[in-house]
Coordinates of C-alpha atoms in Angstrom, one line a residue:
Chain A
X1 CA -58.0 7.5 -3.6
X2 CA -55.6 4.7 -3.6
X3 CA -54.5 5.2 -7.4
X4 CA -54.6 8.9 -7.1
X5 CA -51.7 8.5 -4.1
X6 CA -49.7 5.5 -6.2
X7 CA -49.5 7.7 -8.8
X8 CA -48.7 10.4 -7.0
X9 CA -45.7 8.3 -5.6
X10 CA -44.4 6.8 -8.7
X11 CA -44.4 10.4 -10.3
X12 CA -42.5 11.7 -7.3
X13 CA -40.1 8.7 -7.6
X14 CA -39.8 10.0 -11.6
X15 CA -39.1 13.7 -10.3
X16 CA -36.6 12.5 -8.2
X17 CA -34.5 10.9 -10.7
X18 CA -34.0 14.1 -11.9
X19 CA -30.6 15.5 -10.5
X20 CA -28.7 12.2 -12.0
X21 CA -30.4 11.9 -15.1
X22 CA -30.6 15.6 -16.3
X23 CA -27.0 16.8 -15.8
X24 CA -26.7 20.4 -14.4
X25 CA -28.4 22.4 -11.4
X26 CA -30.5 24.2 -14.2
X27 CA -32.6 21.8 -14.0
X28 CA -33.0 20.9 -10.8
X29 CA -33.5 24.6 -9.6
X30 CA -36.6 24.4 -12.1
X31 CA -38.0 21.3 -10.9
X32 CA -37.3 22.4 -7.0
X33 CA -39.9 25.6 -8.6
X34 CA -42.2 23.5 -10.2
X35 CA -42.7 21.5 -6.3
X36 CA -43.1 24.8 -4.8
X37 CA -45.9 25.8 -7.1
X38 CA -47.3 22.4 -6.9
X39 CA -47.7 23.1 -2.8
X40 CA -48.9 26.7 -3.8
X41 CA -51.6 26.0 -6.4
X42 CA -52.9 22.7 -5.3
X43 CA -53.5 24.5 -1.2
X44 CA -55.2 27.6 -2.8
X45 CA -57.3 25.1 -4.0
X46 CA -58.5 24.2 -1.1
X47 CA -60.4 27.5 -0.7
X48 CA -60.6 28.2 -4.7
X49 CA -61.7 25.0 -6.0
X50 CA -63.2 23.2 -3.2
X51 CA -65.1 26.0 -1.0
X52 CA -65.1 28.4 -3.9
X53 CA -63.7 31.1 -2.4
X54 CA -61.7 33.2 -4.4
X55 CA -58.0 34.2 -3.2
X56 CA -55.6 36.7 -4.6
X57 CA -53.4 37.0 -1.5
X58 CA -52.1 33.0 -2.0
X59 CA -48.5 34.7 -2.4
X60 CA -48.7 36.9 0.9
X61 CA -48.8 33.9 2.9
X62 CA -46.2 32.5 0.7
X63 CA -44.2 35.2 1.7
X64 CA -45.3 35.6 5.6
X65 CA -44.3 32.1 5.9
X66 CA -40.5 32.9 3.9
X67 CA -40.3 36.2 6.2
X68 CA -40.9 34.5 9.3
X69 CA -38.1 32.0 8.6
X70 CA -35.6 34.4 7.8
X71 CA -36.5 36.8 10.9
X72 CA -36.5 34.0 12.8
X73 CA -33.0 33.1 11.7
X74 CA -31.6 36.4 11.5
X75 CA -32.9 37.6 15.3
X76 CA -32.8 34.1 16.9
X77 CA -30.4 32.2 14.7
X78 CA -33.2 29.1 14.6
X79 CA -32.3 26.4 12.2
X80 CA -34.6 25.6 9.2
X81 CA -35.9 22.5 11.2
X82 CA -37.7 25.3 13.3
X83 CA -38.0 28.0 11.2
X84 CA -40.2 25.5 9.0
X85 CA -43.1 24.8 10.7
X86 CA -43.1 28.4 12.5
X87 CA -43.7 29.8 9.0
X88 CA -46.4 27.3 8.2
X89 CA -48.0 27.6 12.1
X90 CA -47.5 31.9 11.2
X91 CA -48.9 31.7 7.9
X92 CA -51.7 29.9 9.0
X93 CA -53.0 32.3 11.8
X94 CA -52.6 35.0 8.9
X95 CA -55.2 32.8 7.4
X96 CA -57.3 32.6 10.0
X97 CA -57.5 36.5 9.8
X98 CA -58.2 36.5 6.1
X99 CA -61.1 33.8 6.4
X100 CA -62.8 36.4 9.0
X101 CA -64.2 38.4 5.5
X102 CA -65.1 35.8 4.1
X103 CA -67.9 35.4 6.8
X104 CA -69.7 38.5 5.6
X105 CA -68.4 38.5 2.0
X106 CA -68.9 36.4 -0.8
X107 CA -68.0 36.1 -4.5
X108 CA -66.4 39.2 -5.8
X109 CA -66.7 41.0 -3.1
X110 CA -64.5 38.5 -1.0
X111 CA -62.0 38.8 -4.0
X112 CA -61.6 41.8 -4.0
X113 CA -60.8 41.9 -0.1
X114 CA -58.5 39.6 -1.0
X115 CA -56.2 41.4 -3.4
X116 CA -56.6 44.4 -0.3
X117 CA -55.3 41.7 2.3
X118 CA -52.5 40.8 -0.7
X119 CA -51.2 44.3 -0.8
X120 CA -51.7 45.4 2.8
X121 CA -49.0 42.3 3.9
X122 CA -46.5 43.5 0.4
X123 CA -46.4 47.0 2.0
X124 CA -45.3 45.3 5.4
X125 CA -42.9 43.8 3.8
X126 CA -41.6 46.7 1.8
X127 CA -42.1 49.3 4.5
X128 CA -41.3 48.5 7.3
X129 CA -37.9 48.6 6.9
X130 CA -36.5 47.9 10.5
X131 CA -38.2 44.3 10.6
X132 CA -38.3 43.3 7.3
X133 CA -35.3 44.7 5.7
X134 CA -37.6 47.1 3.3
X135 CA -36.6 46.2 -0.5
X136 CA -32.8 45.1 0.3
X137 CA -34.9 41.7 2.4
X138 CA -33.2 39.6 4.1
X139 CA -30.9 36.9 3.1
X140 CA -30.7 33.2 4.7
X141 CA -28.2 30.6 5.3
X142 CA -27.9 27.3 3.4
X143 CA -29.5 24.1 5.7
X144 CA -26.4 22.2 6.9
X145 CA -26.0 18.5 5.3
X146 CA -28.6 20.2 2.6
X147 CA -26.2 22.4 1.3
X148 CA -26.0 20.6 -2.2
X149 CA -28.4 21.7 -4.7
X150 CA -29.4 18.2 -5.4
X151 CA -30.2 17.1 -1.7
X152 CA -31.7 20.4 -1.3
X153 CA -34.1 19.1 -4.1
X154 CA -34.6 16.0 -2.1
X155 CA -36.0 17.9 0.9
X156 CA -38.5 20.1 -1.2
X157 CA -39.5 16.7 -3.0
X158 CA -40.4 15.1 0.5
X159 CA -42.4 18.5 1.8
X160 CA -44.4 18.3 -1.5
X161 CA -45.7 14.9 -0.9
X162 CA -46.4 15.1 2.3
X163 CA -48.6 18.2 1.3
X164 CA -49.9 16.4 -1.3
X165 CA -50.8 13.5 0.3
X166 CA -52.7 16.2 3.4
X167 CA -54.3 17.7 0.3
X168 CA -55.8 14.7 -0.9
X169 CA -56.7 13.0 2.4
X170 CA -58.9 15.9 3.4
X171 CA -60.2 15.8 0.5
X172 CA -61.5 12.6 0.6
X173 CA -62.6 13.0 4.2
X174 CA -65.4 14.7 5.5
X175 CA -63.6 18.2 5.8
X176 CA -63.8 17.6 1.7
X177 CA -67.3 17.0 1.8
X178 CA -68.0 19.8 4.0
X179 CA -66.2 21.8 1.6
X180 CA -67.9 21.1 -1.3
X181 CA -71.3 21.7 0.6
X182 CA -70.3 25.4 1.3
X183 CA -68.8 25.5 -2.5
X184 CA -72.7 24.8 -3.9
X185 CA -75.1 26.1 -1.3
X186 CA -73.8 27.5 2.4
X187 CA -77.2 27.9 3.5
X188 CA -78.3 24.6 2.8
X189 CA -74.8 23.8 4.4
X190 CA -76.1 25.7 8.0
X191 CA -79.5 24.2 7.3
X192 CA -78.5 20.8 7.6
X193 CA -76.5 21.2 11.1
X194 CA -72.8 22.3 9.2
X195 CA -70.7 25.1 11.0
X196 CA -70.0 26.9 7.9
X197 CA -68.0 29.9 9.7
X198 CA -65.5 27.3 11.1
X199 CA -65.3 25.1 8.0
X200 CA -64.4 28.1 5.9
X201 CA -62.0 29.8 8.2
X202 CA -60.2 25.9 8.8
X203 CA -60.2 25.8 5.0
X204 CA -58.6 29.4 4.6
X205 CA -56.4 28.5 7.6
X206 CA -54.6 25.1 6.1
X207 CA -54.5 26.6 2.4
X208 CA -52.6 29.2 4.0
X209 CA -50.2 27.7 6.4
X210 CA -49.5 25.2 3.6
X211 CA -48.6 28.3 1.2
X212 CA -46.3 29.2 4.3
X213 CA -44.9 25.8 4.1
X214 CA -43.2 26.3 0.6
X215 CA -42.6 29.9 1.2
X216 CA -39.9 28.7 3.9
X217 CA -39.2 26.0 0.7
X218 CA -38.3 29.4 -1.9
X219 CA -36.5 31.4 0.7
X220 CA -33.9 28.6 1.2
X221 CA -34.0 27.9 -2.0
X222 CA -33.4 31.5 -3.3
X223 CA -31.4 31.7 -0.1
X224 CA -33.3 35.0 0.8
X225 CA -36.5 36.8 0.8
X226 CA -37.4 40.3 -1.2
X227 CA -40.8 41.6 -1.5
X228 CA -41.1 41.5 -4.5
X229 CA -41.6 38.5 -4.7
X230 CA -44.8 38.5 -2.6
X231 CA -47.1 40.4 -5.0
X232 CA -50.8 40.1 -6.6
X233 CA -48.9 39.3 -9.9
X234 CA -47.6 36.2 -8.2
X235 CA -51.1 35.3 -6.5
X236 CA -52.6 36.2 -9.7
X237 CA -50.0 33.9 -11.1
X238 CA -51.6 30.8 -8.9
X239 CA -54.7 31.5 -9.7
X240 CA -54.2 30.7 -13.1
X241 CA -52.4 27.6 -12.6
X242 CA -55.4 26.2 -10.3
X243 CA -57.9 27.6 -13.1
X244 CA -55.6 26.2 -15.9
X245 CA -55.3 23.0 -14.2
X246 CA -58.4 22.1 -13.4
X247 CA -60.4 23.5 -9.6
X248 CA -61.5 21.2 -7.1
X249 CA -59.2 18.4 -8.6
X250 CA -56.4 16.7 -6.5
X251 CA -54.5 16.7 -10.5
X252 CA -55.6 19.8 -11.9
X253 CA -53.3 22.1 -9.5
X254 CA -50.7 20.1 -10.1
X255 CA -51.1 20.0 -14.0
X256 CA -51.7 23.5 -13.9
X257 CA -48.2 24.5 -11.8
X258 CA -46.0 22.0 -14.1
X259 CA -47.2 23.9 -17.0
X260 CA -47.0 27.2 -16.2
X261 CA -43.4 27.0 -14.2
X262 CA -42.2 25.0 -17.3
X263 CA -43.8 27.0 -20.5
X264 CA -41.8 30.2 -19.8
X265 CA -38.9 28.0 -19.5
X266 CA -39.4 26.0 -22.6
X267 CA -40.0 29.3 -24.4
X268 CA -37.0 31.3 -23.2
X269 CA -38.7 34.1 -25.2
X270 CA -41.8 34.2 -23.4
X271 CA -40.3 34.6 -20.2
X272 CA -40.4 38.8 -20.1
X273 CA -43.4 38.4 -21.2
X274 CA -45.0 36.1 -18.6
X275 CA -47.8 37.6 -16.5
X276 CA -49.5 39.0 -20.1
X277 CA -49.0 35.7 -21.4
X278 CA -50.8 34.0 -18.0
X279 CA -53.9 36.8 -18.1
X280 CA -54.6 35.7 -21.4
X281 CA -54.3 32.7 -20.9
X282 CA -56.5 32.7 -17.6
X283 CA -59.1 34.4 -20.3
X284 CA -58.7 31.5 -22.6
X285 CA -59.2 28.9 -20.6
X286 CA -62.4 30.5 -18.8
X287 CA -64.4 31.0 -22.2
X288 CA -63.1 27.5 -23.6
X289 CA -62.3 25.1 -20.7
X290 CA -63.7 26.8 -17.3
X291 CA -63.2 23.3 -15.9
X292 CA -59.8 23.6 -16.6
X293 CA -57.5 20.7 -18.5
X294 CA -58.0 18.0 -15.4
X295 CA -61.7 18.5 -15.7
X296 CA -62.3 18.6 -19.4
X297 CA -60.1 15.4 -19.6
X298 CA -62.8 13.9 -16.8
X299 CA -65.6 15.0 -19.1
X300 CA -64.1 13.6 -22.4
X301 CA -63.7 9.9 -20.1
X302 CA -66.7 9.8 -18.6
X303 CA -68.5 10.7 -22.4
Chain B
X1 CA -101.8 18.2 23.1
X2 CA -98.3 17.2 24.3
X3 CA -95.3 18.4 25.1
X4 CA -94.8 21.1 22.5
X5 CA -91.7 20.4 20.2
X6 CA -90.8 24.1 19.0
X7 CA -92.7 27.3 20.6
X8 CA -92.4 30.7 20.2
X9 CA -93.4 33.6 22.5
X10 CA -94.1 37.3 21.1
X11 CA -92.1 36.2 18.2
X12 CA -90.9 39.7 16.1
X13 CA -89.3 40.3 13.4
X14 CA -88.6 43.5 11.5
X15 CA -87.4 44.2 8.6
X16 CA -86.2 47.9 8.6
X17 CA -89.2 48.9 9.7
X18 CA -90.8 47.0 7.7
X19 CA -93.2 44.4 10.2
X20 CA -93.2 40.7 8.5
X21 CA -93.8 38.9 11.7
X22 CA -95.6 40.6 14.8
X23 CA -95.6 39.2 18.6
X24 CA -96.6 35.6 16.8
X25 CA -97.5 33.4 19.6
X26 CA -97.6 29.6 18.3
X27 CA -96.6 26.1 19.1
X28 CA -96.7 22.4 17.6
X29 CA -97.0 19.4 19.7
X30 CA -94.7 16.2 19.7
X31 CA -96.8 14.2 16.4
X32 CA -98.9 17.0 15.0
X33 CA -99.1 17.8 11.5
X34 CA -99.8 21.7 12.1
X35 CA -100.2 23.8 9.1
X36 CA -99.3 27.3 8.5
X37 CA -101.2 29.5 5.8
X38 CA -101.8 33.2 4.5
X39 CA -101.4 34.9 1.6
X40 CA -98.3 36.1 0.0
X41 CA -96.5 38.4 2.1
X42 CA -98.5 37.1 5.3
X43 CA -95.1 36.2 7.1
X44 CA -94.9 32.4 6.4
X45 CA -91.5 32.2 5.0
X46 CA -90.6 34.3 8.0
X47 CA -91.9 32.1 10.5
X48 CA -89.8 29.0 9.0
X49 CA -86.6 31.3 8.3
X50 CA -86.6 32.6 12.5
X51 CA -87.5 28.7 13.3
X52 CA -84.5 27.6 11.9
X53 CA -82.0 30.3 12.4
X54 CA -81.6 31.3 9.1
X55 CA -82.9 34.7 10.2
X56 CA -82.2 36.3 14.1
X57 CA -85.5 37.4 15.6
X58 CA -86.1 41.2 16.0
X59 CA -87.9 40.4 19.2
X60 CA -89.8 37.0 21.0
X61 CA -88.5 34.1 22.3
X62 CA -88.4 30.3 20.4
X63 CA -88.0 27.4 22.2
X64 CA -87.2 23.8 21.0
X65 CA -87.6 21.0 23.2
X66 CA -88.1 23.8 25.9
X67 CA -84.8 24.7 25.1
X68 CA -84.3 28.4 24.2
X69 CA -83.0 28.9 20.7
X70 CA -83.9 32.4 20.1
X71 CA -80.8 33.4 18.1
X72 CA -79.0 30.9 17.9
X73 CA -77.2 30.3 14.7
X74 CA -78.8 27.2 11.8
X75 CA -76.3 24.9 12.2
X76 CA -77.0 24.2 16.3
X77 CA -80.9 24.4 15.6
X78 CA -80.5 22.0 13.2
X79 CA -78.6 20.0 15.2
X80 CA -81.4 19.8 18.0
X81 CA -83.1 17.5 15.3
X82 CA -85.0 20.5 13.4
X83 CA -85.1 19.7 9.1
X84 CA -86.5 21.9 6.8
X85 CA -86.9 21.7 2.8
X86 CA -86.9 24.4 0.8
X87 CA -89.4 26.9 -1.3
X88 CA -87.1 26.8 -4.4
X89 CA -85.4 22.9 -4.2
X90 CA -81.7 22.9 -2.4
X91 CA -79.8 20.1 -3.1
X92 CA -76.3 20.4 -3.3
X93 CA -75.6 20.1 -6.9
X94 CA -72.3 19.1 -7.6
X95 CA -73.0 16.1 -5.7
X96 CA -75.0 12.9 -6.0
X97 CA -78.5 12.1 -5.0
X98 CA -77.2 9.4 -2.0
X99 CA -74.5 11.8 -1.1
X100 CA -77.0 14.5 -0.4
X101 CA -78.4 12.2 1.9
X102 CA -74.8 10.6 3.3
X103 CA -74.0 14.0 4.1
X104 CA -77.3 15.2 5.7
X105 CA -77.0 12.2 8.0
X106 CA -73.0 12.4 9.0
X107 CA -74.1 15.7 10.4
X108 CA -75.7 13.5 13.2
X109 CA -74.3 10.6 13.4
X110 CA -70.8 11.1 11.5
X111 CA -67.8 10.1 12.7
X112 CA -65.0 12.8 14.1
X113 CA -63.3 15.0 11.0
X114 CA -60.2 14.0 12.3
X115 CA -60.8 10.4 12.3
X116 CA -62.4 11.1 8.5
X117 CA -58.9 12.1 7.9
X118 CA -57.0 9.3 9.6
X119 CA -59.4 7.4 7.1
X120 CA -60.2 5.0 10.7
X121 CA -61.6 2.4 10.1
X122 CA -64.7 3.7 12.5
X123 CA -65.0 6.6 10.0
X124 CA -66.0 3.9 7.3
X125 CA -68.2 1.7 9.3
X126 CA -69.9 4.8 9.7
X127 CA -70.0 6.2 6.5
X128 CA -70.8 2.7 5.3
X129 CA -74.0 2.9 7.5
X130 CA -74.8 5.9 6.4
X131 CA -75.4 4.9 3.3
X132 CA -76.8 1.9 3.6
X133 CA -79.4 4.0 5.6
X134 CA -79.5 6.7 2.9
X135 CA -80.5 4.0 0.4
X136 CA -83.2 2.9 2.6
X137 CA -85.0 6.0 3.2
X138 CA -84.9 7.4 -0.5
X139 CA -86.0 3.4 -1.4
X140 CA -89.0 5.0 1.0
X141 CA -89.3 7.5 -1.3
X142 CA -88.9 5.6 -4.5
X143 CA -86.0 7.4 -5.4
X144 CA -83.3 4.6 -4.9
X145 CA -83.1 4.4 -8.4
X146 CA -81.9 7.6 -8.4
X147 CA -79.4 7.2 -6.2
X148 CA -76.5 7.6 -8.2
X149 CA -77.1 10.2 -10.5
X150 CA -76.6 13.8 -9.8
X151 CA -79.5 15.9 -7.7
X152 CA -79.9 18.2 -10.1
X153 CA -80.6 16.2 -13.2
X154 CA -83.8 14.8 -11.9
X155 CA -87.3 16.4 -12.3
X156 CA -88.6 19.0 -9.9
X157 CA -91.4 16.5 -8.6
X158 CA -87.9 13.8 -7.8
X159 CA -85.6 16.6 -6.1
X160 CA -88.6 17.3 -3.7
X161 CA -88.9 13.8 -2.9
X162 CA -84.7 14.0 -2.6
X163 CA -85.2 16.8 -0.2
X164 CA -87.8 15.0 1.9
X165 CA -86.2 11.8 2.1
X166 CA -82.7 14.0 2.9
X167 CA -84.9 15.3 5.7
X168 CA -86.3 12.2 6.9
X169 CA -83.1 10.2 7.2
X170 CA -81.8 12.5 10.1
X171 CA -85.2 11.4 11.6
X172 CA -85.9 15.4 13.0
X173 CA -87.6 16.1 16.0
X174 CA -89.7 18.8 13.9
X175 CA -89.7 19.4 9.9
X176 CA -90.5 22.1 8.4
X177 CA -91.8 21.9 5.2
X178 CA -92.0 24.9 3.1
X179 CA -94.5 24.7 0.0
X180 CA -93.6 21.7 -1.0
X181 CA -96.3 21.0 -3.3
X182 CA -95.0 24.3 -5.4
X183 CA -94.9 22.9 -8.8
X184 CA -95.9 19.5 -8.5
X185 CA -98.2 18.0 -10.9
X186 CA -101.5 16.5 -9.3
X187 CA -100.0 12.4 -9.2
X188 CA -97.2 14.2 -7.4
X189 CA -99.4 16.0 -5.0
X190 CA -101.2 12.6 -4.0
X191 CA -97.6 11.6 -3.4
X192 CA -96.7 13.9 -1.1
X193 CA -99.7 14.0 1.1
X194 CA -99.0 10.5 1.3
X195 CA -95.7 10.5 2.3
X196 CA -96.2 13.6 4.9
X197 CA -98.5 10.9 6.5
X198 CA -96.5 8.2 6.8
X199 CA -93.4 10.4 7.8
X200 CA -96.0 10.8 10.9
X201 CA -97.5 7.4 11.4
X202 CA -94.5 5.4 10.9
X203 CA -91.2 7.6 11.9
X204 CA -93.1 10.0 14.7
X205 CA -91.9 13.0 12.9
X206 CA -93.8 16.0 13.7
X207 CA -94.2 17.9 10.5
X208 CA -95.0 21.3 10.0
X209 CA -96.4 22.5 6.6
X210 CA -96.3 25.8 5.0
X211 CA -98.5 25.6 2.0
X212 CA -100.3 27.3 -0.4
X213 CA -102.0 23.7 -1.6
X214 CA -105.0 24.4 0.2
X215 CA -105.7 20.3 -1.1
X216 CA -102.4 19.2 0.6
X217 CA -103.4 21.2 4.1
X218 CA -107.5 20.0 4.2
X219 CA -106.2 16.2 4.1
X220 CA -103.2 15.8 6.1
X221 CA -103.3 18.6 9.2
X222 CA -104.1 18.3 12.6
X223 CA -104.8 22.1 12.9
X224 CA -103.7 24.6 11.3
X225 CA -102.7 28.7 11.7
X226 CA -103.4 31.4 9.8
X227 CA -101.4 34.1 9.2
X228 CA -102.1 37.9 7.8
X229 CA -99.8 40.6 7.8
X230 CA -97.6 39.2 10.1
X231 CA -100.4 38.2 12.6
X232 CA -102.0 35.3 13.7
X233 CA -106.1 35.7 12.6
X234 CA -106.8 31.5 13.0
X235 CA -105.9 28.6 14.9
X236 CA -107.6 25.1 15.0
X237 CA -109.3 22.6 12.7
X238 CA -109.1 22.6 8.4
X239 CA -112.2 22.6 8.9
X240 CA -113.3 25.5 10.9
X241 CA -110.4 27.6 10.0
X242 CA -111.5 27.6 6.4
X243 CA -114.8 28.4 7.5
X244 CA -113.3 31.8 9.4
X245 CA -114.8 35.2 8.4
X246 CA -111.3 36.6 9.4
X247 CA -109.5 33.9 7.3
X248 CA -112.1 34.3 4.3
X249 CA -111.8 38.2 4.4
X250 CA -107.7 37.8 4.5
X251 CA -107.7 35.4 1.5
X252 CA -110.5 36.8 -1.3
X253 CA -110.6 40.8 0.8
X254 CA -113.9 43.1 0.1
X255 CA -115.4 43.0 3.4
X256 CA -117.3 40.1 3.4
X257 CA -115.9 39.2 6.8
X258 CA -118.1 42.5 7.7
X259 CA -121.0 41.0 6.2
X260 CA -121.2 37.8 7.3

């Protein structure tokens, strides 16, 4: 546990050098996007890898967080420092809502319900024009004092590190044990005295609230929200990141998110076919290395 | 018989009209080892699942330690001190043998989730205590040498012992064993018999034993309850019950009881 956290801080310090070493806004922008997807993938892994519940609705929570910030800013004029916790909280509440079907359905059936949930949220964002601005979305003013790109990057990096530490502590605690227990054998977990319903709901709430925080960060980064950023395609990309990196492992989703954000940037020809590539990659990983990169590495080392 | 640990009153379970258990009255007293037997499909597993809250009854009442727990969720009944093993062994496959036992122990005596999240000293101490306790119990079952292995890497006989250790570690008020001898070699059956006796004699654990293997039932049970087609047909000392014509008929059929 200690080594993981030290390694994380070291990595964060290296990341913090990006604006000064790599000149130009482009690299900082990419670094911000990497951070946001790291939070998304790591938080999705709480329900997907640790608890074994596949969710294709993570981008919906990203959207709920982002729109909460945008709507609060527009209607009440609140600042980022209120919008960030608000977006986190509201996304967490929506997460509880998605958690409810998980008490009844499992596996593929639950996954299908999450797709339905994702679709409903997208349709509300896109169609409820009076409230959400429809396809035009809502614009967001930059944060006072964080107007420069590199200053904002440090803010995002800070939130990312905090989110990852929270996830590390959660999974290393009794709560993490409980998540694994639910994943391995829910009936047995209940029989030894675990309130598995509460555990699943809380897992969904925490996972979604972190996605909501990522949503607020991304909304301030692109200075606005539009519904098409929060589709099932985005959700599927996050799932791919977790599977590629390795489910239920601290470094898995971090690795997966970094790779899948950077690859289309490095191979610029790939950007247009990103989703096709992600789809093919997902299939390939599931066949060749179902434990993902981190899982396969860990197994190698164990041998 | 002393005050009952568990008691049922007209307990009934129907699956869409198919009555699996019909007005079942029964009780297990403190410190007893009670056997529950019956042919396949007689409702034994239904009884276990009702008592542990895995299934909710259609009618009737269940009391644990005098407290009405009818329809209570499984985790609440477990917290009242009802532990069980499963006919098809259940262990957490991604955890080691020791972690499996520790996890069960932590449900009873673990630190709170928040204090565990904050890695408080109390949480760490309780975890260490649970590990020590788990080792101790595993040793009793001669499974301490496998403590670091993944539970699923053990043989069936060993896994069965780990299941028993998991239950015993929590010092249950009532320990329900669902066909613990299934799939065990004769040597392991002997070991099982010894361990069931020791659990009661040394740890004061009350045992409800659901079993097909009559050798186990006859050698450890104080009392045997027989189910047939969801109804109780006998309740008494093992040697008396096996002579009961109704029991013989249930097992062998052929209307022998009518001639007897």
